[in-house]
Amino acid sequence: MAGLTVDAIDTYYGQSQVLHDVSLNVDDGEVVALLGRNGAGKTTTLRSVAGIAPPRSGRIQYDGDDITKLSTFEIIRRGIGYVPEDRQVWEPLTVAENLEMPAGRGGEWTVKDAYDLFPTLSDLREAKAGDLSGGEQQMLVIARGLLGGTDLLLLDEPSEGLAPQIVADVRDALVDLKDDLTILIVEQNVKLALAIADRVYVLANGRIVYESVVDNLDADDPALREHIAV
Ligand code: ATP
């Protein structure tokens, strides 16, 4: 496990500045949630860490090393797993093949650990990934994100568009993961985020506007709600 420090990053798409002076940290072993309304810059923050949308200024450190200018390939190799919101599985391949490929890169997690975490996937191991439901595909991309030496998981809106029962399954799996992994999760579902996170940040218009430890923080907490402004 290893910690992440994002220090005053400014990230642009072309001429358009999306992140303004964003700083946050995820300590080794912590689960941190990034909340905020649509378009606030949550996905862009994850993309900056993953090297897909590198910041124009500021610094990102992981495990004590400056990773700001590294390629995505190099960042993933260092143990950062990125699970984007689009749930892209390798459709023609089976569930087992989707998992065996990244597992081949080594790391602590095994395909068996993935099946223990998501028993549904174990039952579906010979199914084509393209035939899975949205919830099953979400489980598969999370499981795949763990394999291949991941210590820090960047997770983008795992609950989006899923039925409540499936959201509960994903939540339970993430609670199980808490002890073994450092996680930075983007979520619109505040209840889910508070159920698993140790701390939260809220982004609005590309700036961090609120930060709190979760402890007894309630999803209806006025200070939190004011900043999320749902
Ligand atoms: P959502 O929940 O809708 O994904 P978000 O908080 O993750 O929202 P981002 O996806 O990071 O927000 O988007 C932040 C801003 O950047 C938005 O105004 C969005 O329109 C813009 N943006 C996102 N991706 C691109 C891109 N590839 N090119 C240009 N602008 C982009």
Coordinates of C-alpha atoms and ligand atoms in Angstrom, one line a residue:
M1 CA 0.0 0.0 0.0
A2 CA 1.2 3.5 -0.7
G3 CA -0.1 7.1 -0.3
L4 CA -1.0 9.7 -3.0
T5 CA -0.5 13.4 -2.8
V6 CA -2.0 15.8 -5.3
D7 CA -0.5 19.2 -4.8
A8 CA -2.0 22.3 -6.4
I9 CA -2.8 20.9 -9.8
D10 CA -4.2 22.9 -12.7
T11 CA -5.5 20.7 -15.5
Y12 CA -6.7 21.9 -18.9
Y13 CA -8.6 20.4 -21.9
G14 CA -7.1 22.6 -24.7
Q15 CA -7.5 26.2 -23.6
S16 CA -10.2 25.4 -21.1
Q17 CA -9.0 25.1 -17.5
V18 CA -11.0 22.4 -15.6
L19 CA -9.1 22.0 -12.4
H20 CA -7.9 25.0 -10.3
D21 CA -5.3 24.5 -7.7
V22 CA -6.6 21.1 -6.6
S23 CA -4.8 19.5 -3.6
L24 CA -5.8 16.3 -1.9
N25 CA -4.1 13.4 -0.3
V26 CA -5.0 9.7 0.2
D27 CA -2.9 8.2 2.9
D28 CA -1.6 4.7 2.7
G29 CA -4.6 2.4 3.5
E30 CA -7.2 5.1 3.4
V31 CA -10.4 5.3 1.4
V32 CA -11.1 8.8 0.2
A33 CA -14.2 9.8 -1.7
L34 CA -14.4 12.7 -4.1
L35 CA -17.9 14.1 -4.4
G36 CA -19.5 16.9 -6.4
R37 CA -22.1 17.5 -9.0
N38 CA -21.9 16.7 -12.7
G39 CA -19.1 18.5 -14.4
A40 CA -17.3 19.5 -11.2
G41 CA -14.0 17.9 -12.3
K42 CA -14.1 14.6 -10.5
T43 CA -13.3 12.4 -13.5
T44 CA -10.6 14.9 -14.6
T45 CA -8.9 14.6 -11.2
L46 CA -8.7 10.8 -11.6
R47 CA -7.5 11.2 -15.2
S48 CA -4.8 13.6 -14.0
V49 CA -3.6 11.1 -11.4
A50 CA -3.6 8.3 -14.1
G51 CA -1.6 10.4 -16.5
I52 CA -4.4 10.6 -19.1
A53 CA -5.0 14.3 -18.5
P54 CA -1.7 15.4 -17.0
P55 CA -1.8 18.7 -15.1
R56 CA -0.2 21.8 -16.6
S57 CA 1.1 22.8 -13.2
G58 CA 1.3 21.4 -9.7
R59 CA 2.6 18.0 -8.7
I60 CA 1.4 14.5 -8.1
Q61 CA 3.4 12.2 -5.8
Y62 CA 2.8 8.5 -5.2
D63 CA 4.7 6.3 -2.8
G64 CA 7.1 9.2 -2.4
D65 CA 7.9 9.6 -6.1
D66 CA 6.9 12.4 -8.4
I67 CA 4.6 10.8 -11.0
T68 CA 3.3 14.0 -12.6
K69 CA 4.9 13.6 -15.9
L70 CA 4.9 9.8 -16.2
S71 CA 2.9 8.0 -18.9
T72 CA -0.2 6.1 -18.0
F73 CA 1.6 2.9 -18.7
E74 CA 4.3 3.7 -16.2
I75 CA 1.8 4.9 -13.6
I76 CA -0.2 1.7 -13.8
R77 CA 3.0 -0.3 -13.6
R78 CA 3.8 1.5 -10.3
G79 CA 0.6 0.0 -8.8
I80 CA -2.2 2.5 -9.5
G81 CA -5.3 0.8 -10.9
Y82 CA -7.8 3.0 -12.8
V83 CA -11.4 1.9 -13.3
P84 CA -13.1 4.5 -15.5
E85 CA -16.9 5.0 -15.5
D86 CA -17.5 3.5 -18.9
R87 CA -17.2 -0.1 -17.7
Q88 CA -15.2 -1.3 -20.7
V89 CA -14.8 -5.0 -20.5
W90 CA -13.1 -7.1 -23.2
E91 CA -16.5 -8.2 -24.6
P92 CA -15.5 -11.2 -26.8
L93 CA -13.5 -12.7 -24.0
T94 CA -14.9 -14.7 -21.1
V95 CA -15.0 -13.4 -17.5
A96 CA -12.0 -15.7 -16.7
E97 CA -10.0 -14.5 -19.6
N98 CA -10.7 -10.8 -18.7
L99 CA -9.2 -11.6 -15.2
E100 CA -6.4 -13.8 -16.2
M101 CA -4.8 -11.3 -18.6
P102 CA -4.0 -8.6 -16.0
A103 CA -3.3 -11.3 -13.4
G104 CA -0.5 -12.4 -15.6
R105 CA 1.4 -9.2 -14.7
G106 CA 1.9 -10.5 -11.2
G107 CA 1.0 -8.7 -7.9
E108 CA -0.6 -9.8 -4.7
W109 CA -4.2 -10.2 -5.9
T110 CA -5.1 -13.5 -7.6
V111 CA -8.0 -14.4 -9.8
K112 CA -9.2 -16.5 -6.9
D113 CA -9.2 -13.5 -4.6
A114 CA -11.3 -11.7 -7.3
Y115 CA -13.9 -14.6 -7.3
D116 CA -13.9 -14.6 -3.5
L117 CA -14.7 -10.9 -3.5
F118 CA -17.4 -11.2 -6.2
P119 CA -18.9 -14.7 -6.1
T120 CA -21.3 -13.7 -8.9
L121 CA -18.2 -13.6 -11.2
S122 CA -17.1 -17.0 -10.1
D123 CA -20.5 -18.4 -11.3
L124 CA -20.1 -16.6 -14.6
R125 CA -16.4 -17.4 -15.3
E126 CA -17.1 -19.0 -18.7
A127 CA -19.7 -16.4 -19.8
K128 CA -18.7 -13.8 -22.5
A129 CA -18.0 -10.5 -20.8
G130 CA -20.1 -8.7 -23.4
D131 CA -23.2 -10.7 -22.3
L132 CA -23.0 -9.7 -18.7
S133 CA -25.5 -7.2 -17.1
G134 CA -24.3 -3.7 -16.2
G135 CA -23.8 -4.7 -12.6
E136 CA -21.8 -7.8 -13.5
Q137 CA -19.7 -5.8 -15.8
Q138 CA -19.0 -3.2 -13.0
M139 CA -17.9 -6.1 -10.7
L140 CA -15.7 -7.4 -13.5
V141 CA -13.9 -4.0 -14.1
I142 CA -13.4 -3.5 -10.4
A143 CA -12.0 -7.1 -10.1
R144 CA -9.8 -6.5 -13.1
G145 CA -8.6 -3.2 -11.7
L146 CA -7.2 -5.0 -8.6
L147 CA -5.1 -7.5 -10.5
G148 CA -1.6 -6.9 -11.8
G149 CA -0.1 -5.3 -8.7
T150 CA -2.6 -2.6 -7.8
D151 CA -2.0 -0.9 -4.4
L152 CA -4.1 2.3 -5.1
L153 CA -7.4 1.9 -6.9
L154 CA -8.9 4.9 -8.7
L155 CA -12.6 4.2 -9.0
D156 CA -15.0 6.4 -11.1
E157 CA -18.7 6.2 -10.2
P158 CA -19.0 2.4 -9.6
S159 CA -22.7 2.8 -8.7
E160 CA -23.9 4.8 -11.7
G161 CA -26.9 3.3 -13.4
L162 CA -27.1 0.2 -11.2
A163 CA -30.1 -1.3 -9.5
P164 CA -30.2 -0.8 -5.7
Q165 CA -29.4 -4.5 -5.0
I166 CA -26.4 -4.4 -7.2
V167 CA -25.2 -1.1 -5.6
A168 CA -25.4 -2.9 -2.3
D169 CA -23.3 -5.8 -3.6
V170 CA -20.7 -3.3 -5.0
R171 CA -20.7 -1.5 -1.6
D172 CA -20.2 -4.7 0.3
A173 CA -17.3 -5.7 -1.9
L174 CA -15.7 -2.2 -1.5
V175 CA -16.1 -2.5 2.3
D176 CA -14.3 -5.9 2.1
L177 CA -11.5 -4.2 0.1
K178 CA -11.0 -1.4 2.6
D179 CA -8.5 -3.3 4.7
D180 CA -6.3 -4.3 1.8
L181 CA -6.2 -1.4 -0.5
T182 CA -5.9 2.4 -0.8
I183 CA -8.8 3.8 -2.7
L184 CA -9.8 7.1 -4.3
I185 CA -13.4 6.9 -5.3
V186 CA -15.6 9.3 -7.3
E187 CA -19.2 9.0 -6.4
Q188 CA -22.5 10.8 -6.9
N189 CA -24.2 8.5 -4.5
V190 CA -23.3 10.2 -1.2
K191 CA -24.7 7.5 1.0
L192 CA -22.5 4.9 -0.7
A193 CA -19.5 7.1 -0.5
L194 CA -20.0 7.7 3.2
A195 CA -20.5 4.0 3.8
I196 CA -17.0 3.2 2.6
A197 CA -14.8 6.3 2.9
D198 CA -12.7 7.5 5.8
R199 CA -12.6 11.1 4.4
V200 CA -14.4 13.1 1.7
Y201 CA -13.6 16.0 -0.5
V202 CA -16.1 18.0 -2.5
L203 CA -15.2 19.6 -5.8
A204 CA -17.2 22.4 -7.3
N205 CA -16.3 24.2 -10.5
G206 CA -12.9 22.5 -10.5
R207 CA -11.9 23.6 -7.0
I208 CA -11.9 21.7 -3.6
V209 CA -14.6 23.5 -1.6
Y210 CA -15.1 21.1 1.4
E211 CA -13.1 18.4 3.2
S212 CA -14.1 16.3 6.2
V213 CA -13.4 13.0 7.9
V214 CA -16.4 10.8 7.6
D215 CA -16.7 9.5 11.2
N216 CA -20.3 10.5 12.0
L217 CA -20.9 12.6 8.9
D218 CA -24.4 12.1 7.7
A219 CA -25.4 12.2 4.0
D220 CA -27.9 15.0 4.9
D221 CA -25.3 17.0 6.8
P222 CA -26.1 20.7 5.9
A223 CA -22.5 21.7 5.4
L224 CA -21.9 18.8 3.1
R225 CA -25.1 19.3 1.2
E226 CA -24.5 23.0 0.8
H227 CA -21.2 22.2 -1.1
I228 CA -22.6 19.4 -3.2
A229 CA -25.8 21.5 -3.9
V230 CA -27.8 18.7 -5.2
Ligands
ATP1 P1 -19.5 13.8 -14.3 O1 -20.1 13.3 -13.1 O2 -20.5 14.4 -15.2 O3 -18.5 12.8 -14.9 P2 -17.2 15.2 -13.3 O4 -17.2 15.9 -12.0 O5 -16.5 13.9 -13.3 O6 -18.7 15.1 -13.8 P3 -15.5 16.0 -15.5 O7 -15.9 14.9 -16.3 O8 -14.1 16.0 -14.8 O9 -16.5 16.3 -14.3 O10 -15.6 17.3 -16.3 C1 -15.2 18.6 -15.9 C2 -15.4 19.6 -17.0 O11 -14.5 19.3 -18.0 C3 -16.8 19.7 -17.6 O12 -17.1 21.0 -17.8 C4 -16.6 18.9 -18.9 O13 -17.5 19.4 -19.8 C5 -15.2 19.2 -19.3 N1 -14.6 18.1 -20.0 C6 -14.5 16.8 -19.6 N2 -13.9 16.0 -20.5 C7 -13.5 16.9 -21.5 C8 -12.7 16.7 -22.7 N3 -12.3 15.5 -23.1 N4 -12.5 17.8 -23.5 C9 -13.0 19.0 -23.1 N5 -13.7 19.2 -22.0 C10 -13.9 18.2 -21.2

